[in-house]
Short mmCIF file of C-alpha atoms (C1' of nucleotides) in Angstrom, two decimals:
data_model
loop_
_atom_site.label_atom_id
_atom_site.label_comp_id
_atom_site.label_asym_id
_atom_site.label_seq_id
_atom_site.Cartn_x
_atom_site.Cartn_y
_atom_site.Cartn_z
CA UNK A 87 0.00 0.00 0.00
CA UNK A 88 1.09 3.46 -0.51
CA UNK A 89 -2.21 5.70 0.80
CA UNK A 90 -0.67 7.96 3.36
CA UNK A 91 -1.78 11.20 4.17
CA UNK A 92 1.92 13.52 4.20
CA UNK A 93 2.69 12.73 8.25
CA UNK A 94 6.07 13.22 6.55
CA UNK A 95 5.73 16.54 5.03
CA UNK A 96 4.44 17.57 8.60
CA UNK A 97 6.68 15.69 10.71
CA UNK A 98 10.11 16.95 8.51
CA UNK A 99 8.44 20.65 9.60
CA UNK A 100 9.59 19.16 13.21
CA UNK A 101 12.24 17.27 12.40
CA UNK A 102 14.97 20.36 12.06
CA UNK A 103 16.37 21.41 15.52
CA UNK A 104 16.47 25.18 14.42
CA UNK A 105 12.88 25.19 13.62
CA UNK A 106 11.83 23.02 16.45
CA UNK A 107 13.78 25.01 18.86
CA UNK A 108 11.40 28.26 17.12
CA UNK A 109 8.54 25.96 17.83
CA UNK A 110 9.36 25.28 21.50
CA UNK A 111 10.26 29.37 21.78
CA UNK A 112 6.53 29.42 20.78
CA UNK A 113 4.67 27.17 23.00
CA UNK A 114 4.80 29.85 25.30
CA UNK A 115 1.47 30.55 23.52
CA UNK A 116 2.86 34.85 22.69
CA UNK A 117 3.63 36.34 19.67
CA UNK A 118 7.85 36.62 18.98
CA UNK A 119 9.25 38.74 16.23
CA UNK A 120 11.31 36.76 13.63
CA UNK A 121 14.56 38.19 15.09
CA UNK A 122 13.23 37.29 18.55
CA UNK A 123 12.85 33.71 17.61
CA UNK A 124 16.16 33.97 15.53
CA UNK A 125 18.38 34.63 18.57
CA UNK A 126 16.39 32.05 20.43
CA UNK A 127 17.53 29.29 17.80
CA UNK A 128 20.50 31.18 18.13
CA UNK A 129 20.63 31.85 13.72
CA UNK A 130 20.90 34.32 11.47
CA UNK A 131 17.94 36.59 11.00
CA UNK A 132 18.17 35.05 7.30
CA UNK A 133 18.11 31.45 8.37
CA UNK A 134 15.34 32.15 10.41
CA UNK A 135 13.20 33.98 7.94
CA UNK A 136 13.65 30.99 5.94
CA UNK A 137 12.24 28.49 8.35
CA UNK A 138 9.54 30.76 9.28
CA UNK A 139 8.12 30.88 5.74
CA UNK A 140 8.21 27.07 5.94
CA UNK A 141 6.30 26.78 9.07
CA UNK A 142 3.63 29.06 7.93
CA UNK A 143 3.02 27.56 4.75
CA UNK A 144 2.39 24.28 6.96
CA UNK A 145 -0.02 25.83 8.77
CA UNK A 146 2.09 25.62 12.37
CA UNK A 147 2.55 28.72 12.83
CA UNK A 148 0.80 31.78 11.94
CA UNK A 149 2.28 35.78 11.15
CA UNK A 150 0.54 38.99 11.82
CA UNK A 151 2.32 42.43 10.09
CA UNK A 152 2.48 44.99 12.53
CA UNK A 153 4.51 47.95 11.05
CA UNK A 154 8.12 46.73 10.09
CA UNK A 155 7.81 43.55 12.76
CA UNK A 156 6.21 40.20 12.02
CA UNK A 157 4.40 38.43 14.87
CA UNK A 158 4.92 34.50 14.64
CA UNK A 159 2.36 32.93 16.72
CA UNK A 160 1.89 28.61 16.88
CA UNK A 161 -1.24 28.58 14.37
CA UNK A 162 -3.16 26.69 17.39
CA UNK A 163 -3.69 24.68 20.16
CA UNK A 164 -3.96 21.34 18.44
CA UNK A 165 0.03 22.42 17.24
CA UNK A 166 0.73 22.97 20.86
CA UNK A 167 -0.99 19.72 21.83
CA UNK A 168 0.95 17.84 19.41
CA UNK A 169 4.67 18.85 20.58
CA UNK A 170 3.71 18.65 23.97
CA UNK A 171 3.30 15.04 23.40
CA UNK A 172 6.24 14.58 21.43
CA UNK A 173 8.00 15.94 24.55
CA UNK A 174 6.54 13.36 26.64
CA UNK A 175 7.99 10.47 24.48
CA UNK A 176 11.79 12.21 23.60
CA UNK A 177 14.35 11.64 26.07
CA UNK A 178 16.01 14.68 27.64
CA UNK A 179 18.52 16.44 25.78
CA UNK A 180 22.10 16.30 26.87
CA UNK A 181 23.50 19.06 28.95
CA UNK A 182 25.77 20.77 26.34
CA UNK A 183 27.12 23.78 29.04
CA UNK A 184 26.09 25.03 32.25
CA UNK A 185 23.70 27.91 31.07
CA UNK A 186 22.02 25.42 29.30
CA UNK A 187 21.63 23.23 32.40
CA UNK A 188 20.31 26.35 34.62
CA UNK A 189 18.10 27.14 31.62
CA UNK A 190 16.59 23.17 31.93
CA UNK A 191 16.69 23.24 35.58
CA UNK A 192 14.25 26.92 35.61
CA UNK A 193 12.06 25.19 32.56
CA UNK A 194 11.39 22.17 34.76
CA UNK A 195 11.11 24.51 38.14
CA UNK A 196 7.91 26.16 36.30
CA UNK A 197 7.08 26.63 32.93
CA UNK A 198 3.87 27.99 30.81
CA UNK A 199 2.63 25.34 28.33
CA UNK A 200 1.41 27.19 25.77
CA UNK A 201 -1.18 28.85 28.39
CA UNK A 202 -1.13 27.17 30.98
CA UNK A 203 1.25 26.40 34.22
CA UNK A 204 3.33 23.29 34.12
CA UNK A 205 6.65 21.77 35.58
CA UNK A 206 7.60 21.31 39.41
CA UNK A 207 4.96 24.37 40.13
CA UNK A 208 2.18 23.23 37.92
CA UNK A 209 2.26 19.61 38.95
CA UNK A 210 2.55 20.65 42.71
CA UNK A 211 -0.03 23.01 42.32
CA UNK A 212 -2.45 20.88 40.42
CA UNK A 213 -1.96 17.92 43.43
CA UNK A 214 -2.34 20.73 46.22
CA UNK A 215 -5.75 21.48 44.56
CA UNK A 216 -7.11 17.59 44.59
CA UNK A 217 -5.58 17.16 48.57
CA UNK A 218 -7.46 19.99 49.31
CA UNK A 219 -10.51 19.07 47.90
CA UNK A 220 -11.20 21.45 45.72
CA UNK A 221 -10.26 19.44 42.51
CA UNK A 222 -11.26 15.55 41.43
CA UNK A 223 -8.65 13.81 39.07
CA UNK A 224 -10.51 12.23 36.38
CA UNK A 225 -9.21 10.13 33.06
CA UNK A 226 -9.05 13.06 31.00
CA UNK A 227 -10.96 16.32 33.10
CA UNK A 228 -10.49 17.21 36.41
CA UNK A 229 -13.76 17.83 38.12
CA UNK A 230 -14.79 20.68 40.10
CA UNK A 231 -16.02 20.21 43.79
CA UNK A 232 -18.77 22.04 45.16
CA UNK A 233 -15.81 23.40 47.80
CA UNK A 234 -14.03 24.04 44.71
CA UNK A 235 -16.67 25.95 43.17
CA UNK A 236 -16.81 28.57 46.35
CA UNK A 237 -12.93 28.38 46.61
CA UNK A 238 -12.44 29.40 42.88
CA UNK A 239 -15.13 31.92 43.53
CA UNK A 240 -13.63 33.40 46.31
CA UNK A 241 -10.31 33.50 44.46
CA UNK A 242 -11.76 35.79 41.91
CA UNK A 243 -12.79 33.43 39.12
CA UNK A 244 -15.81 33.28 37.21
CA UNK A 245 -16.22 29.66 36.78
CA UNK A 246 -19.60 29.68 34.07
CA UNK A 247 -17.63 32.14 31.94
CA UNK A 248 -15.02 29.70 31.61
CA UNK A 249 -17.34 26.89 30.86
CA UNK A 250 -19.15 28.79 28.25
CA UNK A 251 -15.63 28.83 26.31
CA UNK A 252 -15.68 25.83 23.03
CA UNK A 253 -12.09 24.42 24.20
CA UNK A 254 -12.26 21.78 26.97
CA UNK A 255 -12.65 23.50 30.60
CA UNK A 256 -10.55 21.01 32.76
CA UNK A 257 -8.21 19.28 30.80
CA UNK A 258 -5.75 16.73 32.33
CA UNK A 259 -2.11 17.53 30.69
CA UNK A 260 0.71 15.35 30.81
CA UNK A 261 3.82 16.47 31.43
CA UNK A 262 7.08 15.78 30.12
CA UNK A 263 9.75 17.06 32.58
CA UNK A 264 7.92 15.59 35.89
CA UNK A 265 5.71 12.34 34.17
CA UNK A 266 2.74 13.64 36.45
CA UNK A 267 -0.44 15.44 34.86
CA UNK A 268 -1.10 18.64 36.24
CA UNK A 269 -4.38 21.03 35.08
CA UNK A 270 -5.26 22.40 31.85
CA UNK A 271 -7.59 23.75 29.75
CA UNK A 272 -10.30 26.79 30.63
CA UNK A 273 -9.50 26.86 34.02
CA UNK A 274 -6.10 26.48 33.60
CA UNK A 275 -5.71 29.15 32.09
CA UNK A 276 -7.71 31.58 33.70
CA UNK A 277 -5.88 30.14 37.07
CA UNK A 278 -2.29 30.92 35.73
CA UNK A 279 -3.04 34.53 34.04
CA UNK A 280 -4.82 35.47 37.15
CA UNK A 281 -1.34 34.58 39.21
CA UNK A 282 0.53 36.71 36.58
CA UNK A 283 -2.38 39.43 37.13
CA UNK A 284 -1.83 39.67 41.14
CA UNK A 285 2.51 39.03 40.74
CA UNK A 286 2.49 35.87 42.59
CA UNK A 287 4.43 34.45 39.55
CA UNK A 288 6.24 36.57 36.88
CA UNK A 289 8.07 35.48 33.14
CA UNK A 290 11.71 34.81 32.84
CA UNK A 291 12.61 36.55 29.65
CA UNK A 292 13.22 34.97 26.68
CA UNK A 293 11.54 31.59 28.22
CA UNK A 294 8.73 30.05 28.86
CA UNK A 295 10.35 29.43 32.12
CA UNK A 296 9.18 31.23 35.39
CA UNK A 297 9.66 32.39 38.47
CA UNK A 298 7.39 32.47 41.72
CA UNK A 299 7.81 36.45 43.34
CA UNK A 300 8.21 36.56 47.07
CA UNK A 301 4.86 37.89 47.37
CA UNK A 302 3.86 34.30 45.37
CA UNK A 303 5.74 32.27 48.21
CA UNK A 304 3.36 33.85 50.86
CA UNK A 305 0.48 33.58 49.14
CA UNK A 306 0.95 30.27 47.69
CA UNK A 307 1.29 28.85 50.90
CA UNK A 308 -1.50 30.54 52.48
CA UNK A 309 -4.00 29.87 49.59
CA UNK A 310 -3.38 26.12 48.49
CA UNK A 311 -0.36 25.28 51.44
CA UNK A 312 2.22 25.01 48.79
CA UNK A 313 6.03 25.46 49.39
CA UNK A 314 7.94 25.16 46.61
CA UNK B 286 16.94 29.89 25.22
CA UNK B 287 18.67 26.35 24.29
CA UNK B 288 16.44 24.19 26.13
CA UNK B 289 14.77 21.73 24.21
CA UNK B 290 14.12 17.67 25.09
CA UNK B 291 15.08 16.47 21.44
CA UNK B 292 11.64 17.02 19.74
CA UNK B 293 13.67 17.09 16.41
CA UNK B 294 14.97 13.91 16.54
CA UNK B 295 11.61 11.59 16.97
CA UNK B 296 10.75 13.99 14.48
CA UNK B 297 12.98 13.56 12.34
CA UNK B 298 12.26 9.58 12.21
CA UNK B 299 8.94 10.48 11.27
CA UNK B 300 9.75 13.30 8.27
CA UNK B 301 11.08 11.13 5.50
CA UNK B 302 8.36 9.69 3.29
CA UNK B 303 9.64 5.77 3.74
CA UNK B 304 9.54 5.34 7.55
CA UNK B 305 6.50 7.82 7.37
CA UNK B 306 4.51 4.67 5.21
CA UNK B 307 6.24 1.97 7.19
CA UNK B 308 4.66 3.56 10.38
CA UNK B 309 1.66 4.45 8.85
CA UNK B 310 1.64 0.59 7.83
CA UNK B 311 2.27 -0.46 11.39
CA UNK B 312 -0.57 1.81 12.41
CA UNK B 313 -3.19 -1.80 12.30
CA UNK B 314 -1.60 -2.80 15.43
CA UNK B 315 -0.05 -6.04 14.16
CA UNK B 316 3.60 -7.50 13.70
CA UNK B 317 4.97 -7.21 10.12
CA UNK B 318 8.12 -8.51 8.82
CA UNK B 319 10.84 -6.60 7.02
CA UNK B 320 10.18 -7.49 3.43
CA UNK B 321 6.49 -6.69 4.12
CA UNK B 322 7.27 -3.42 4.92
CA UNK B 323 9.72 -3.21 2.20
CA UNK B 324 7.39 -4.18 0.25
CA UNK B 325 4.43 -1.40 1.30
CA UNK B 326 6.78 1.35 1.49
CA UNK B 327 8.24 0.32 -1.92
CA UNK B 328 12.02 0.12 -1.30
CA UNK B 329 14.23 -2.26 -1.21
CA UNK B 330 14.65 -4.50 1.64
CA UNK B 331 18.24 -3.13 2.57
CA UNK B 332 16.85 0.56 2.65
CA UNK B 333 13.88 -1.04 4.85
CA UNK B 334 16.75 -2.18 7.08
CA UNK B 335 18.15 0.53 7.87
CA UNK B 336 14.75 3.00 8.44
CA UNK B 337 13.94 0.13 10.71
CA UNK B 338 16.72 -0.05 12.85
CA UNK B 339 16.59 3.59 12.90
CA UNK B 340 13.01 3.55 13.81
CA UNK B 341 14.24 0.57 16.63
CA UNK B 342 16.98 2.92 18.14
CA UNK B 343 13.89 6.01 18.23
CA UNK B 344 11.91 3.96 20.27
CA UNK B 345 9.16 4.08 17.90
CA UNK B 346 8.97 0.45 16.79
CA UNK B 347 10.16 -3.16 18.58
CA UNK B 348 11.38 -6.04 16.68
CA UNK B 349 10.95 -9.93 17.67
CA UNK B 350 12.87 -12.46 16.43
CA UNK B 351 11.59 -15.50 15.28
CA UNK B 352 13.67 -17.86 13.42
CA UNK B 353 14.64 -16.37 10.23
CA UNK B 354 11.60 -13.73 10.62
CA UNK B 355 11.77 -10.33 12.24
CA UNK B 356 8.40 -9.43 13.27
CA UNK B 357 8.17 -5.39 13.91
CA UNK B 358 5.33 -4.04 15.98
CA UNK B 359 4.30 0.07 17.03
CA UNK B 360 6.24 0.42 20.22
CA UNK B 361 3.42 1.34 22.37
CA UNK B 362 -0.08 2.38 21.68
CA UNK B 363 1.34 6.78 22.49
CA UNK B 364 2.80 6.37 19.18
CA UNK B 365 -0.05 5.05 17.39
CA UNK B 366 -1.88 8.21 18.79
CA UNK B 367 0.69 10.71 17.99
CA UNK B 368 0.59 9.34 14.39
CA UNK B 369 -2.73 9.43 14.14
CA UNK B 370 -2.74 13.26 15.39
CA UNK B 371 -0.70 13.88 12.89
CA UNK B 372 -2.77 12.76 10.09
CA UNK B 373 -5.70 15.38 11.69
CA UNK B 374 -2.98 18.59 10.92
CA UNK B 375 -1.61 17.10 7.64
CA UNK B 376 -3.77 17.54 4.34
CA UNK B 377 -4.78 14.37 2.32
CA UNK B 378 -2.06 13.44 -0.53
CA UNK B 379 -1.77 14.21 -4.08
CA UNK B 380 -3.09 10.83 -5.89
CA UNK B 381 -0.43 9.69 -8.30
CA UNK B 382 -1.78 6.45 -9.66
CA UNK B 383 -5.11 4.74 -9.87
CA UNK B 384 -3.99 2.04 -7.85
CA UNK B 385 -3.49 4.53 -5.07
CA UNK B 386 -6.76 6.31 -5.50
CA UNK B 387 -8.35 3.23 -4.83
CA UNK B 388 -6.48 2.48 -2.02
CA UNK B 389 -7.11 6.02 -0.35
CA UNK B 390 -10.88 4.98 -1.13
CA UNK B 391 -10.64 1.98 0.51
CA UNK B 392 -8.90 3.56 3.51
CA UNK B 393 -11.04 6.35 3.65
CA UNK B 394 -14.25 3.90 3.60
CA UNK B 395 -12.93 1.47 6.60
CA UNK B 396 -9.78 1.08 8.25
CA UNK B 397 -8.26 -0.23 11.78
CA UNK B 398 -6.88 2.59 13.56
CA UNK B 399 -4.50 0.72 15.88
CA UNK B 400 -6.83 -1.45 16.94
CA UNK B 401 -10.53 0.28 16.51
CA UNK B 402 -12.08 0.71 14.06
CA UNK B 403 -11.77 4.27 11.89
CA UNK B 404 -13.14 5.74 8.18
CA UNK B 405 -16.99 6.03 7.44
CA UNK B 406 -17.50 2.44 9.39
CA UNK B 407 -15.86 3.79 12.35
CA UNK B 408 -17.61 6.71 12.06
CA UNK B 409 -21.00 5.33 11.16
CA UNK B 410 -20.97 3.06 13.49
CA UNK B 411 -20.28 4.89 16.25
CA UNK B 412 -22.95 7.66 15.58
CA UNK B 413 -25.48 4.79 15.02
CA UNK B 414 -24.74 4.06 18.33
CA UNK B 415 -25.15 7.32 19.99
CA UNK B 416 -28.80 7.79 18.00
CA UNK B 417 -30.27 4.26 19.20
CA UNK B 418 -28.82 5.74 22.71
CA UNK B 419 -25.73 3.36 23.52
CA UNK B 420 -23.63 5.82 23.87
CA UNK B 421 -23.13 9.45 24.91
CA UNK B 422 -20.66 11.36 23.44
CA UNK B 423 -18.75 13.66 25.65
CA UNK B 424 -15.36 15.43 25.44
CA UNK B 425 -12.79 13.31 25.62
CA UNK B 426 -14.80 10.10 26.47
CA UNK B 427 -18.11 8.29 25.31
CA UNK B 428 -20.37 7.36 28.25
CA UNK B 429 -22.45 3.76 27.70
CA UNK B 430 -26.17 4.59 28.92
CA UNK B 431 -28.11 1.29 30.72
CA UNK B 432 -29.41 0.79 27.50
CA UNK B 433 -26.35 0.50 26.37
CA UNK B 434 -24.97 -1.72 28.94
CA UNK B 435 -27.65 -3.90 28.49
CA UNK B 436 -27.19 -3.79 24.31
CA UNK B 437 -23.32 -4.55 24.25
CA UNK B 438 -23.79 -7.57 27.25
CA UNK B 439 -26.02 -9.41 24.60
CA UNK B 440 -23.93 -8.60 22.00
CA UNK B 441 -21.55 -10.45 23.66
CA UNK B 442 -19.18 -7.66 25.45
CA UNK B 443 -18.36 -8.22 29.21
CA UNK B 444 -17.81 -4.32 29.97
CA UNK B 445 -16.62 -4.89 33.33
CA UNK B 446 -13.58 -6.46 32.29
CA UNK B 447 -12.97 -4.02 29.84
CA UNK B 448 -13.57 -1.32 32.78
CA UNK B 449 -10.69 -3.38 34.62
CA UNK B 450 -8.05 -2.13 31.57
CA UNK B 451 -5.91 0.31 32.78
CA UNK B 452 -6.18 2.11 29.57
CA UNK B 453 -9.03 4.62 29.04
CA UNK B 454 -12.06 2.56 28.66
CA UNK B 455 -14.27 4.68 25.70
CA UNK B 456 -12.24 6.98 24.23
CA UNK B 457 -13.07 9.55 21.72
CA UNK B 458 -10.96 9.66 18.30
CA UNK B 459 -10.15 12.04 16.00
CA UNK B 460 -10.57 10.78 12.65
CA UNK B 461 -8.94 12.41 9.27
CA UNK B 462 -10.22 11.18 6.93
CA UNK B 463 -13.55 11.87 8.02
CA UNK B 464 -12.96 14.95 10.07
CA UNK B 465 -15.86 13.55 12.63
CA UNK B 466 -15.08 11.37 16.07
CA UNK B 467 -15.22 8.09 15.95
CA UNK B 468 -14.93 5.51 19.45
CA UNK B 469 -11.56 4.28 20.66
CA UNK B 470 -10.16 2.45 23.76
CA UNK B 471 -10.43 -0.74 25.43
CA UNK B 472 -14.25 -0.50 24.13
CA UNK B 473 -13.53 0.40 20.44
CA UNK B 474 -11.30 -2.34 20.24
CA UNK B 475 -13.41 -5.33 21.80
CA UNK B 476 -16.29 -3.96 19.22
CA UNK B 477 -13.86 -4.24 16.66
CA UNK B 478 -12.02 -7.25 17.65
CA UNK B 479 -15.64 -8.87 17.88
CA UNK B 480 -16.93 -8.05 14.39
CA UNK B 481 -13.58 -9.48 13.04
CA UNK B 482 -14.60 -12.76 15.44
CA UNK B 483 -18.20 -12.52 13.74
CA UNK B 484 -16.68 -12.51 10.40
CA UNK B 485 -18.81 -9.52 9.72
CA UNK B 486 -16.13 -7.66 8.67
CA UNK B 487 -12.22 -8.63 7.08
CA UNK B 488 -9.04 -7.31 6.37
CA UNK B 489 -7.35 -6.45 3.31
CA UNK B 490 -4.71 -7.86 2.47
CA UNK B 491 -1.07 -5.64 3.23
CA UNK B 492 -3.19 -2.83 4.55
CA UNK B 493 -5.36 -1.46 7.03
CA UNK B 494 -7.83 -1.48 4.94
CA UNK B 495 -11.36 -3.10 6.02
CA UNK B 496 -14.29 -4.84 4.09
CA UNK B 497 -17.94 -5.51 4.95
CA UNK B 498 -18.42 -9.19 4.31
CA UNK B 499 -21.85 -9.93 3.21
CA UNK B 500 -22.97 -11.34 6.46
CA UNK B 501 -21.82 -8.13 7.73
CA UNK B 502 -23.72 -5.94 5.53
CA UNK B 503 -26.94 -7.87 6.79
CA UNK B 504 -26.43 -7.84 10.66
CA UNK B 505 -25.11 -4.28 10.83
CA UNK B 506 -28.05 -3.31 9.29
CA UNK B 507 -29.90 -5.17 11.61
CA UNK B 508 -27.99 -4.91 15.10
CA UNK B 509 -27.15 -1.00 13.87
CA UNK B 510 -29.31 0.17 11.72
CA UNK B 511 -26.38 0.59 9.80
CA UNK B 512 -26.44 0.36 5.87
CA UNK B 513 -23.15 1.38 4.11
"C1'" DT C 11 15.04 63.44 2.80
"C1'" DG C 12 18.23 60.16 4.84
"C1'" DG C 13 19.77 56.92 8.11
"C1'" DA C 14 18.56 53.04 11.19
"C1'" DT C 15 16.12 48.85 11.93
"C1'" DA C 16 13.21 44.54 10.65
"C1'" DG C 17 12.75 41.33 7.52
"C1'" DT C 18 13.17 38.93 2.95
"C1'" DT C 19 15.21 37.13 -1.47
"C1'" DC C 20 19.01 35.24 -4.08
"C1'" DA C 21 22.96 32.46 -5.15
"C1'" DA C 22 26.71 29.62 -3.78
"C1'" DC C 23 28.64 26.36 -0.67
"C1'" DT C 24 28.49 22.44 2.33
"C1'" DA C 25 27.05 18.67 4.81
"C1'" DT C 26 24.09 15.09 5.57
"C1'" DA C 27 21.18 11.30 4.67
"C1'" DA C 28 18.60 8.12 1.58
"C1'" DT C 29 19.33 4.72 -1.84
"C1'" DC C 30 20.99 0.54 -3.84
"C1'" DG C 31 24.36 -3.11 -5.63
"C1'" DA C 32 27.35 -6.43 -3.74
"C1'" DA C 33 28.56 -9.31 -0.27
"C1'" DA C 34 28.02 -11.34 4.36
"C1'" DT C 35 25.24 -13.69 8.10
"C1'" DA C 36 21.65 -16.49 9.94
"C1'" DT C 37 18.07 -19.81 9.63
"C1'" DG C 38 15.16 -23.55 7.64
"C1'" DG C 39 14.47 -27.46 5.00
"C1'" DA C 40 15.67 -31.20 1.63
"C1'" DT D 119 25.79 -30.81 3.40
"C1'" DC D 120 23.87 -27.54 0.25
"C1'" DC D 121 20.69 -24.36 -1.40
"C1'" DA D 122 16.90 -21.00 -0.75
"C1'" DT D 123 15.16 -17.31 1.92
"C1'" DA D 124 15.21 -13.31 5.36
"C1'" DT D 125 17.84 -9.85 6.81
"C1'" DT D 126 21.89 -7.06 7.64
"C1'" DT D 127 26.44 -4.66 6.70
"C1'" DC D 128 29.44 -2.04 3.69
"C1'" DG D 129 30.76 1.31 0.33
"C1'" DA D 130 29.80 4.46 -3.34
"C1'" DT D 131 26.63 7.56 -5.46
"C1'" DT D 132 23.28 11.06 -5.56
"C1'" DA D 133 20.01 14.30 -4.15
"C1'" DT D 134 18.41 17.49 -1.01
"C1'" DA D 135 18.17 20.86 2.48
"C1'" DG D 136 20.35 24.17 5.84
"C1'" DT D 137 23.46 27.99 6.17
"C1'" DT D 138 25.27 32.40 5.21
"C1'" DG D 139 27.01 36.82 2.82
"C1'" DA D 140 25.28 40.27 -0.11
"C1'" DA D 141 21.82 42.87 -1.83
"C1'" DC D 142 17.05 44.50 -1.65
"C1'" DT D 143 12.37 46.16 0.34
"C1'" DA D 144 9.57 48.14 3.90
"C1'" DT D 145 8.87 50.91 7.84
"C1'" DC D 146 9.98 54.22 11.38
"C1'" DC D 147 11.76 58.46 13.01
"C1'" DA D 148 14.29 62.76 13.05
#
DNA sequence: TGGATAGTTCAACTATAATCGAAATATGGA
DNA sequence: TCCATATTTCGATTATAGTTGAACTATCCA
């Protein structure tokens, strides 16, 4: 047989390490500028203009013109989906120098996948919400408790918003660094930019990794007993 | 940023075109030798040796030896998944031949996905069984109603063992071909593995490819109210 | 208007990886 | 023991794809 649908066409999109390290810039879930992304995969503004055009016209990424920058964006979540799980089944990378190994050891600290929180603070996070009662692991969605329902409340979220939204509202996410699942979807979403919104946790530049503020250590402990 | 679990390279084992059709091959969830997949993917058998120890190293396929035979198998049923993801962010193929058109036909009418059923008999059937109110279809997982349960323990199904599985028990599947869901896990495959038992439907030969036997056409139509 | 910055296009070079013929190895059967 | 079959290893060839310098376009700002 030779019916195949091009998984190769996509999968050679991947299959670079310049353009997947672009890719893994992006699933930070912002928009980067082409030079942005070109120091990130640490090219020449040429090189990277070259893969760029590539990934658009595969439909993984998408551009918006904004004066004399380009905003590269992944085209959606499915893409982020997708190299998420390829994460989970690659091994880890070997440690080439030691900014790369402090650079691995903040991505698997805490991280944002693609919109959500993930790594050491996401997983711990996640499992402080189910011992508290507030969250119910399921195969695929977390559910809500009715304590979880006032807690969220109180915390400032508008749960039936969130619901209301097409993507899933509570998806379980598997995660490649620490093999646990920790909480995404809707509500993990809202959860993480509402953290951003009051400083408990704040962006490490050029990273998706990030970093919990001292005001974040208080209140993370006082809100879901968390010590990280 | 450097920091990047090697993404590129399982991608990379999946972005030229021969390993791409040896995997997609694989993708029925049996054991195939190399000179089959030579054979499918159209190369010679040296050039099949050395995608497949490639594809060995990866982690993406196992081998078994058996005499004179090597019989190579999807690693794990992740990989089956991830391929199959791919196909739903990869467009359908330029037809070269008439051969292949009629292959992609066949394909696109029925097809094993793994080990469930996919195509418009995957698809069919499952929405047949969400109107005569078997199933519910949810967001990640179908949910058998008590008519169901009662349906699929005369049909011959003992759900409670397939509860037991550790893998998710009703899945629901993307399918590409189709663009619709159609049901997977421990659930899609017993259906599956049962209508094979029934002889209602058969393989095709060297692909994934599925017929309705004659038998079959009669007793879907009457168990399912299925006419295809 | 002109200089600075962001990004792209082009052409040439280079490196890598797929392919296949030839030959080697391993197994099964007569 | 000898031959056929399944598969792998080796070496040479070929094709393709990433990289970069140089030149060009577009936009911003003074």
């Amino acid at each position: 047989m030779s019916v195949n649908p091009n998984v190769a066409e996509v999968a050679s999109l991947l299959s670079e390490p310049s353009r997947a390290m672009i890719l893994t810039s992006l699933m930070d879930g912002r928009f980067h500028t082409a030079s942005e992304l070109a120091y990130m995969a640490a090219i020449k503004p040429q090189t990277a203009s070259f893969h760029l055009s590539k990934l658009v016209k595969g439909n993984l990424v998408t551009v918006e013109k904004h004066g004399r920058y380009r905003y590269y964006q992944l085209a959606s979540r499915e893409v982020a989906c997708i190299l998420e799980s390829f994460l989970t089944i690659s091994k880890p990378p070997e440690v080439r120098s030691l900014k790369q190994s402090s650079q691995t050891i903040a991505l698997r600290n805490a991280r944002t996948c693609y919109d959500h929180l993930a790594g050491r603070l996401g997983v711990a996070l996640t499992e402080s919400m189910v011992n508290l009662g507030y969250l119910r692991k399921g195969e695929k969605e977390f559910e809500v408790t009715s304590n979880g329902e006032r807690f969220f409340q109180d915390f400032g979220l508008e749960l039936a918003d969130l619901r209301k939204e097409r993507r899933s509202f509570s998806r379980v996410c598997l995660d490649w660094s620490e093999r646990h699942h920790h909480l995404a979807g809707a509500l993990g979403q809202a959860i993480t930019s509402h953290l951003f919104e009051l400083n408990w946790i704040s962006r490490k530049p050029l990273s998706r990794a990030v970093t919990i503020t001292d005001k974040g250590q208080k209140e993370l402990k006082r809100y879901f007993n968390l010590s990280i």
